[in-house]
């Protein structure tokens, strides 16, 4: 028996007793109006929330806000005429040129303003982090109270996904707040009534 095999055998014999998982504690957030809390939270973290009736209004609002911006990208088919930057390029390094990306996301969380986005709507995982300005479109009815509710929605999710809340910000140096230090400089959330 080699020394490696001896060590592995000793490790197998020296297993600690199994410890049961602790009971799960759930904290419910019972907001009078989940959407109002969501908007309040996002406003506090420098994010604009815009309610749009349908995809046509979304297209008009996107044009109104970003018409003068070059390198516009989107994952929303209804905005394909608005976009002037193709996401079909397999090289993620090309994404550094994007000034605004409007992306489909799944849902939002009222307590912290987080938005869940997954690779179901992203051709490149780096996209929401490398664009200069970011906008998400979520169904207006897809706002949950808290992270407990959010994780319950994710029980069947497979693949990559993450929560994003507000534009990038840091106050590491001299406690001076810097927006856009490590990612998008601005964030807009479009709440779509007819999803």
Coordinates of N, CA and C in Angstrom, one line a residue:
X1 N 0.8 -1.2 0.0 CA 0.0 0.0 0.0 C 0.9 1.2 0.0
X2 N 0.6 2.2 -0.9 CA 1.4 3.4 -1.0 C 1.0 4.4 0.1
X3 N 1.9 5.3 0.4 CA 1.6 6.3 1.4 C 0.3 7.1 1.1
X4 N 0.1 7.4 -0.2 CA -1.2 8.1 -0.6 C -2.4 7.3 -0.2
X5 N -2.3 5.9 -0.5 CA -3.5 5.1 -0.2 C -3.7 5.0 1.3
X6 N -2.6 5.0 2.1 CA -2.7 4.9 3.6 C -3.4 6.2 4.1
X7 N -3.0 7.3 3.6 CA -3.6 8.6 4.0 C -5.0 8.6 3.7
X8 N -5.4 8.2 2.5 CA -6.8 8.2 2.1 C -7.6 7.3 2.9
X9 N -7.1 6.1 3.3 CA -7.8 5.2 4.1 C -8.0 5.7 5.5
X10 N -7.0 6.4 6.0 CA -7.1 7.0 7.4 C -8.2 8.1 7.4
X11 N -8.2 8.9 6.3 CA -9.3 9.9 6.1 C -10.7 9.3 6.1
X12 N -10.8 8.2 5.4 CA -12.1 7.5 5.3 C -12.6 7.0 6.7
X13 N -11.6 6.6 7.5 CA -11.9 6.0 8.8 C -12.2 7.1 9.8
X14 N -11.8 8.3 9.6 CA -11.9 9.4 10.5 C -13.0 10.4 10.1
X15 N -14.2 10.0 9.8 CA -15.3 10.8 9.4 C -16.0 11.3 10.7
X16 N -16.3 12.6 10.7 CA -17.1 13.0 11.9 C -18.6 12.6 11.7
X17 N -19.3 12.6 12.8 CA -20.7 12.1 12.8 C -21.5 13.2 12.0
X18 N -22.5 12.7 11.4 CA -23.3 13.6 10.6 C -24.1 14.5 11.5
X19 N -24.2 15.8 11.1 CA -25.0 16.8 11.9 C -26.2 17.1 11.1
X20 N -27.4 17.1 11.8 CA -28.6 17.4 11.0 C -28.6 18.9 10.7
X21 N -29.3 19.2 9.5 CA -29.4 20.6 9.1 C -30.3 21.3 10.2
X22 N -30.0 22.6 10.4 CA -30.9 23.3 11.3 C -32.3 23.6 10.7
X23 N -33.2 23.9 11.5 CA -34.6 24.2 11.0 C -34.5 25.5 10.2
X24 N -35.3 25.5 9.1 CA -35.3 26.7 8.3 C -36.2 27.7 8.9
X25 N -35.7 28.9 9.0 CA -36.5 30.0 9.6 C -36.9 30.9 8.4
X26 N -38.1 31.2 8.4 CA -38.6 32.1 7.3 C -39.1 33.4 7.9
X27 N -38.7 34.5 7.2 CA -39.1 35.8 7.6 C -40.0 36.4 6.5
X28 N -41.2 36.7 6.9 CA -42.2 37.2 5.9 C -42.2 38.7 6.0
X29 N -42.2 39.3 4.8 CA -42.3 40.7 4.7 C -43.7 41.0 4.1
X30 N -44.5 41.6 4.9 CA -45.9 41.8 4.5 C -46.1 43.3 4.2
X31 N -45.6 43.7 3.0 CA -45.7 45.1 2.6 C -47.2 45.4 2.2
X32 N -47.7 46.6 2.5 CA -49.0 46.9 2.0 C -49.1 46.9 0.5
X33 N -48.0 47.4 -0.1 CA -48.0 47.5 -1.6 C -46.6 47.0 -2.0
X34 N -46.4 45.8 -2.5 CA -45.1 45.3 -2.9 C -44.5 46.2 -3.9
X35 N -45.2 46.6 -4.9 CA -44.7 47.4 -6.0 C -44.1 48.8 -5.5
X36 N -44.9 49.4 -4.6 CA -44.4 50.7 -4.0 C -43.1 50.5 -3.2
X37 N -43.0 49.4 -2.4 CA -41.8 49.1 -1.7 C -40.7 48.9 -2.6
X38 N -40.9 48.1 -3.7 CA -39.9 47.9 -4.7 C -39.3 49.2 -5.3
X39 N -40.3 50.1 -5.7 CA -39.9 51.4 -6.3 C -39.1 52.2 -5.2
X40 N -39.6 52.2 -4.0 CA -39.0 53.0 -2.9 C -37.5 52.5 -2.7
X41 N -37.4 51.2 -2.7 CA -36.0 50.6 -2.5 C -35.1 51.0 -3.6
X42 N -35.6 50.8 -4.9 CA -34.7 51.1 -6.0 C -34.4 52.6 -6.1
X43 N -35.3 53.5 -5.8 CA -35.1 54.9 -5.8 C -34.0 55.3 -4.8
X44 N -34.0 54.6 -3.7 CA -32.9 54.9 -2.7 C -31.5 54.4 -3.1
X45 N -31.5 53.5 -4.1 CA -30.2 53.1 -4.6 C -29.9 53.5 -6.0
X46 N -30.4 54.7 -6.3 CA -30.1 55.4 -7.6 C -30.6 54.7 -8.8
X47 N -31.8 54.1 -8.8 CA -32.4 53.4 -9.9 C -33.7 54.0 -10.2
X48 N -34.0 54.3 -11.5 CA -35.2 54.8 -12.0 C -36.1 53.6 -12.4
X49 N -37.4 53.7 -12.0 CA -38.4 52.7 -12.3 C -39.5 53.4 -13.2
X50 N -39.7 52.8 -14.3 CA -40.7 53.3 -15.3 C -41.7 52.2 -15.6
X51 N -43.0 52.5 -15.4 CA -44.0 51.6 -15.8 C -44.4 51.8 -17.2
X52 N -44.5 50.8 -18.0 CA -44.9 50.9 -19.4 C -46.0 49.9 -19.6
X53 N -47.0 50.3 -20.4 CA -48.2 49.5 -20.7 C -47.9 48.3 -21.5
X54 N -47.1 48.4 -22.5 CA -46.9 47.3 -23.4 C -45.6 47.5 -24.1
X55 N -45.2 46.5 -25.0 CA -44.0 46.6 -25.7 C -43.8 47.8 -26.6
X56 N -44.9 48.2 -27.2 CA -44.9 49.4 -28.0 C -44.5 50.7 -27.2
X57 N -45.1 50.8 -26.0 CA -44.7 51.9 -25.1 C -43.2 51.8 -24.7
X58 N -42.8 50.5 -24.4 CA -41.4 50.3 -24.0 C -40.5 50.8 -25.2
X59 N -40.8 50.5 -26.4 CA -40.0 50.9 -27.5 C -40.0 52.4 -27.6
X60 N -41.1 53.1 -27.4 CA -41.1 54.5 -27.5 C -40.3 55.1 -26.3
X61 N -40.4 54.6 -25.2 CA -39.6 55.1 -24.0 C -38.1 54.8 -24.2
X62 N -37.8 53.7 -24.7 CA -36.4 53.4 -24.9 C -35.8 54.4 -26.0
X63 N -36.6 54.7 -27.0 CA -36.1 55.6 -28.0 C -36.0 57.0 -27.4
X64 N -37.0 57.4 -26.6 CA -36.9 58.7 -25.9 C -35.7 58.9 -25.0
X65 N -35.4 57.9 -24.3 CA -34.3 57.9 -23.3 C -32.9 57.8 -24.0
X66 N -32.9 56.9 -25.0 CA -31.5 56.5 -25.5 C -31.3 56.8 -27.0
X67 N -32.1 57.6 -27.6 CA -32.0 57.8 -29.1 C -30.7 58.3 -29.5
X68 N -30.1 59.2 -28.7 CA -28.8 59.8 -29.0 C -27.6 58.9 -28.7
X69 N -27.9 57.8 -28.0 CA -26.8 56.9 -27.6 C -26.4 55.9 -28.7
X70 N -25.1 55.7 -29.0 CA -24.7 54.7 -29.9 C -24.4 53.4 -29.2
X71 N -24.3 52.3 -29.9 CA -24.1 51.0 -29.4 C -25.1 50.6 -28.3
X72 N -26.3 50.5 -28.8 CA -27.5 50.0 -28.0 C -27.7 48.6 -28.3
X73 N -27.8 47.8 -27.2 CA -28.1 46.3 -27.4 C -29.3 45.9 -26.6
X74 N -29.9 44.9 -27.0 CA -31.1 44.4 -26.3 C -31.3 42.9 -26.5
X75 N -32.0 42.2 -25.6 CA -32.4 40.8 -25.7 C -33.9 40.7 -25.9
X76 N -34.5 41.9 -26.1 CA -36.0 41.9 -26.3 C -36.3 42.0 -27.8
X77 N -36.9 41.0 -28.4 CA -37.2 41.1 -29.8 C -38.0 42.3 -30.3
X78 N -38.9 42.8 -29.4 CA -39.7 44.0 -29.8 C -38.8 45.3 -30.0
X79 N -37.6 45.2 -29.4 CA -36.7 46.4 -29.5 C -35.6 46.1 -30.5
X80 N -35.7 45.1 -31.4 CA -34.6 44.8 -32.3 C -34.3 45.9 -33.3
X81 N -35.4 46.6 -33.7 CA -35.1 47.8 -34.6 C -34.5 48.9 -33.9
X82 N -34.6 49.1 -32.6 CA -34.0 50.1 -31.8 C -32.5 49.9 -31.6
X83 N -32.2 48.6 -31.5 CA -30.8 48.3 -31.2 C -29.9 48.5 -32.4
X84 N -28.7 49.0 -32.2 CA -27.7 49.1 -33.3 C -26.5 48.3 -33.0
X85 N -26.5 47.5 -32.0 CA -25.4 46.6 -31.7 C -25.8 45.2 -31.6
X86 N -25.3 44.3 -32.4 CA -25.7 42.9 -32.5 C -25.0 42.1 -31.3
X87 N -25.8 41.3 -30.7 CA -25.3 40.4 -29.6 C -25.0 39.0 -30.2
X88 N -25.0 38.9 -31.5 CA -24.7 37.6 -32.1 C -23.2 37.3 -32.2
X89 N -22.4 38.3 -31.9 CA -20.9 38.1 -32.0 C -20.5 37.2 -30.8
X90 N -19.9 36.1 -31.1 CA -19.5 35.1 -30.1 C -18.4 35.6 -29.1
X91 N -17.7 36.7 -29.5 CA -16.6 37.2 -28.7 C -17.1 38.2 -27.7
X92 N -17.1 37.8 -26.4 CA -17.6 38.7 -25.3 C -16.8 39.9 -25.2
X93 N -15.5 40.0 -25.7 CA -14.7 41.2 -25.6 C -15.4 42.4 -26.4
X94 N -16.2 42.1 -27.4 CA -16.8 43.1 -28.2 C -17.9 43.9 -27.3
X95 N -18.3 43.2 -26.2 CA -19.4 43.8 -25.4 C -18.9 45.1 -24.7
X96 N -17.6 45.3 -24.6 CA -17.1 46.5 -23.9 C -17.5 47.8 -24.6
X97 N -18.0 47.7 -25.8 CA -18.4 48.9 -26.6 C -19.8 49.3 -26.3
X98 N -20.6 48.5 -25.7 CA -22.0 48.7 -25.5 C -22.2 49.9 -24.4
X99 N -23.0 50.8 -24.8 CA -23.3 52.0 -24.0 C -24.6 51.7 -23.2
X100 N -25.6 51.1 -23.8 CA -26.8 50.8 -23.1 C -27.3 49.4 -23.5
X101 N -27.7 48.6 -22.5 CA -28.2 47.2 -22.8 C -29.6 47.2 -22.1
X102 N -30.6 46.9 -22.8 CA -32.0 46.6 -22.3 C -32.2 45.1 -22.3
X103 N -32.3 44.5 -21.1 CA -32.4 43.1 -21.0 C -33.7 42.6 -20.4
X104 N -34.2 41.5 -20.8 CA -35.3 40.8 -20.2 C -34.8 40.2 -18.9
X105 N -35.5 40.4 -17.8 CA -35.2 39.7 -16.6 C -36.5 39.0 -16.0
X106 N -36.3 38.1 -15.1 CA -37.5 37.3 -14.6 C -38.4 38.0 -13.6
X107 N -37.8 38.5 -12.5 CA -38.6 39.1 -11.5 C -37.7 40.0 -10.6
X108 N -38.4 40.8 -9.7 CA -37.7 41.7 -8.8 C -38.1 41.4 -7.4
X109 N -37.3 41.9 -6.4 CA -37.5 41.6 -5.0 C -37.7 43.0 -4.3
X110 N -38.8 43.2 -3.6 CA -39.2 44.4 -3.1 C -38.3 44.9 -1.9
X111 N -37.9 43.9 -1.0 CA -37.1 44.3 0.1 C -35.7 44.9 -0.2
X112 N -35.1 44.5 -1.3 CA -33.8 45.0 -1.6 C -33.6 45.5 -3.0
X113 N -34.6 45.5 -3.8 CA -34.5 46.0 -5.1 C -33.8 45.1 -6.1
X114 N -33.5 43.9 -5.7 CA -32.8 43.0 -6.6 C -33.6 42.5 -7.7
X115 N -32.9 42.3 -8.9 CA -33.6 41.8 -10.1 C -32.9 40.5 -10.4
X116 N -33.7 39.4 -10.7 CA -33.1 38.1 -11.0 C -33.0 38.1 -12.6
X117 N -31.8 37.8 -13.0 CA -31.6 37.6 -14.5 C -30.8 36.2 -14.6
X118 N -31.2 35.5 -15.7 CA -30.6 34.2 -15.9 C -30.1 34.1 -17.3
X119 N -29.4 33.0 -17.6 CA -28.9 32.8 -18.9 C -30.1 32.4 -19.9
X120 N -31.3 32.3 -19.4 CA -32.4 32.0 -20.3 C -32.6 33.2 -21.2
X121 N -32.2 34.4 -20.8 CA -32.4 35.6 -21.5 C -31.1 36.3 -21.9
X122 N -29.9 35.7 -21.7 CA -28.6 36.3 -22.0 C -27.8 35.5 -22.9
X123 N -27.4 36.1 -24.0 CA -26.4 35.4 -24.9 C -25.0 35.4 -24.3
X124 N -24.7 36.4 -23.5 CA -23.4 36.5 -22.8 C -23.6 36.9 -21.4
X125 N -23.0 36.1 -20.5 CA -23.2 36.3 -19.0 C -22.5 37.7 -18.6
X126 N -21.5 38.1 -19.3 CA -20.8 39.3 -19.0 C -21.6 40.6 -19.3
X127 N -22.7 40.5 -20.1 CA -23.4 41.6 -20.6 C -23.9 42.6 -19.6
X128 N -24.6 42.1 -18.5 CA -25.1 43.1 -17.5 C -24.0 43.8 -16.7
X129 N -22.8 43.2 -16.8 CA -21.7 43.8 -16.0 C -20.7 44.7 -16.7
X130 N -20.7 44.5 -18.0 CA -19.8 45.2 -18.9 C -20.4 46.5 -19.5
X131 N -21.7 46.5 -19.7 CA -22.3 47.6 -20.4 C -22.2 48.9 -19.5
X132 N -22.1 50.0 -20.1 CA -22.0 51.3 -19.4 C -23.3 51.6 -18.6
X133 N -24.4 51.4 -19.3 CA -25.7 51.7 -18.7 C -26.6 50.4 -18.9
X134 N -27.5 50.2 -17.9 CA -28.2 48.9 -17.9 C -29.7 49.2 -17.7
X135 N -30.5 48.5 -18.4 CA -32.0 48.5 -18.1 C -32.5 47.1 -18.1
X136 N -33.4 46.8 -17.2 CA -34.1 45.6 -17.2 C -35.6 45.8 -17.4
X137 N -36.2 44.8 -18.1 CA -37.6 44.7 -18.3 C -38.2 43.5 -17.5
X138 N -39.1 43.8 -16.6 CA -39.7 42.7 -15.9 C -41.2 42.9 -15.9
X139 N -42.0 41.8 -15.9 CA -43.4 41.9 -15.8 C -43.8 42.6 -14.5
X140 N -44.8 43.5 -14.6 CA -45.2 44.3 -13.4 C -45.7 43.4 -12.3
X141 N -46.2 42.3 -12.6 CA -46.8 41.4 -11.6 C -45.7 40.5 -11.0
X142 N -44.5 40.6 -11.5 CA -43.4 39.7 -11.1 C -42.5 40.3 -10.0
X143 N -43.1 40.8 -9.0 CA -42.3 41.4 -7.9 C -42.7 40.6 -6.6
X144 N -41.7 40.0 -6.0 CA -41.9 39.3 -4.8 C -41.5 40.1 -3.6
X145 N -42.0 39.7 -2.4 CA -41.7 40.5 -1.2 C -40.3 40.5 -0.7
X146 N -39.7 39.3 -0.6 CA -38.4 39.2 0.0 C -37.6 38.1 -0.7
X147 N -36.3 37.9 -0.2 CA -35.5 36.9 -0.7 C -36.0 35.5 -0.4
X148 N -36.7 35.2 0.6 CA -37.3 33.9 0.8 C -38.3 33.6 -0.3
X149 N -39.1 34.5 -0.7 CA -40.0 34.3 -1.8 C -39.2 34.1 -3.1
X150 N -38.2 34.9 -3.2 CA -37.4 34.8 -4.5 C -36.8 33.4 -4.6
X151 N -36.2 32.9 -3.6 CA -35.6 31.6 -3.7 C -36.6 30.5 -3.8
X152 N -37.8 30.7 -3.4 CA -38.8 29.7 -3.7 C -39.1 29.7 -5.2
X153 N -39.1 30.8 -5.8 CA -39.3 30.9 -7.3 C -38.2 30.2 -8.0
X154 N -37.0 30.1 -7.4 CA -35.8 29.6 -8.1 C -35.6 28.1 -7.9
X155 N -36.5 27.4 -7.3 CA -36.3 26.0 -7.0 C -36.2 25.1 -8.2
X156 N -36.8 25.5 -9.3 CA -36.7 24.7 -10.5 C -35.7 25.3 -11.5
X157 N -35.0 26.3 -11.2 CA -34.1 27.0 -12.1 C -32.8 26.2 -12.2
X158 N -32.4 26.0 -13.5 CA -31.1 25.4 -13.7 C -30.3 26.4 -14.5
X159 N -29.0 26.2 -14.5 CA -28.1 27.1 -15.3 C -27.7 28.3 -14.4
X160 N -27.1 29.2 -15.1 CA -26.6 30.4 -14.4 C -27.6 31.5 -14.2
X161 N -27.5 32.2 -13.1 CA -28.3 33.4 -12.8 C -27.8 34.2 -11.7
X162 N -28.2 35.4 -11.6 CA -27.7 36.2 -10.4 C -28.7 37.3 -10.2
X163 N -28.6 37.9 -9.0 CA -29.4 39.0 -8.6 C -28.6 40.3 -8.8
X164 N -29.1 41.3 -9.4 CA -28.5 42.6 -9.6 C -29.4 43.7 -8.9
X165 N -28.8 44.5 -8.1 CA -29.5 45.6 -7.5 C -28.8 46.9 -7.6
X166 N -29.4 47.8 -8.4 CA -28.9 49.1 -8.5 C -27.7 49.2 -9.4
X167 N -27.2 50.4 -9.8 CA -26.0 50.5 -10.6 C -24.8 50.2 -9.7
X168 N -23.7 49.9 -10.3 CA -22.5 49.6 -9.6 C -22.1 50.8 -8.7
X169 N -21.7 50.5 -7.5 CA -21.3 51.6 -6.6 C -20.3 51.1 -5.5
X170 N -19.4 52.0 -5.1 CA -18.5 51.7 -4.0 C -18.2 52.9 -3.2
X171 N -17.8 52.8 -2.0 CA -17.4 53.9 -1.2 C -16.1 53.5 -0.4
X172 N -15.3 52.6 -1.0 CA -14.1 52.1 -0.4 C -13.1 53.2 -0.1
X173 N -12.9 54.1 -1.0 CA -11.8 55.1 -0.9 C -12.4 56.3 -0.2
X174 N -11.9 56.6 1.0 CA -12.3 57.8 1.7 C -13.8 57.9 1.9
X175 N -14.5 56.8 1.9 CA -15.9 56.8 2.1 C -16.6 57.8 1.1
X176 N -16.1 58.0 -0.1 CA -16.7 58.8 -1.1 C -17.5 57.8 -2.0
X177 N -18.8 58.0 -2.2 CA -19.6 57.2 -3.0 C -19.2 57.4 -4.5
X178 N -18.9 56.3 -5.2 CA -18.6 56.4 -6.6 C -19.6 55.5 -7.3
X179 N -20.4 56.0 -8.3 CA -21.4 55.2 -9.0 C -20.7 54.8 -10.3
X180 N -20.9 53.5 -10.6 CA -20.3 53.0 -11.9 C -18.9 52.5 -11.8
X181 N -18.4 52.3 -10.6 CA -17.0 51.9 -10.4 C -16.6 50.6 -10.9
X182 N -17.5 49.6 -10.8 CA -17.2 48.2 -11.2 C -18.2 47.6 -12.2
X183 N -19.0 48.5 -12.7 CA -20.0 47.9 -13.7 C -20.9 49.1 -14.2
X184 N -22.1 48.8 -14.4 CA -23.0 49.8 -15.1 C -23.1 51.1 -14.2
X185 N -23.1 52.2 -14.9 CA -23.2 53.5 -14.3 C -24.6 53.9 -13.9
X186 N -25.5 53.3 -14.6 CA -26.9 53.6 -14.3 C -27.8 52.4 -14.5
X187 N -28.9 52.4 -13.9 CA -29.9 51.3 -14.0 C -31.3 51.8 -14.1
X188 N -32.0 51.3 -15.0 CA -33.4 51.7 -15.2 C -34.2 50.4 -15.2
X189 N -35.3 50.3 -14.5 CA -36.2 49.2 -14.5 C -37.5 49.5 -15.2
X190 N -37.8 48.8 -16.2 CA -39.1 49.0 -16.9 C -40.1 47.9 -16.3
X191 N -41.2 48.3 -15.7 CA -42.2 47.4 -15.3 C -43.2 47.3 -16.4
X192 N -43.3 46.1 -17.0 CA -44.2 45.9 -18.2 C -45.5 45.3 -17.7
X193 N -46.6 46.1 -18.0 CA -48.0 45.7 -17.5 C -48.4 44.5 -18.3
X194 N -48.3 44.5 -19.6 CA -48.8 43.4 -20.4 C -47.6 42.5 -20.7
X195 N -47.4 41.4 -20.0 CA -46.3 40.6 -20.2 C -46.7 39.3 -20.9

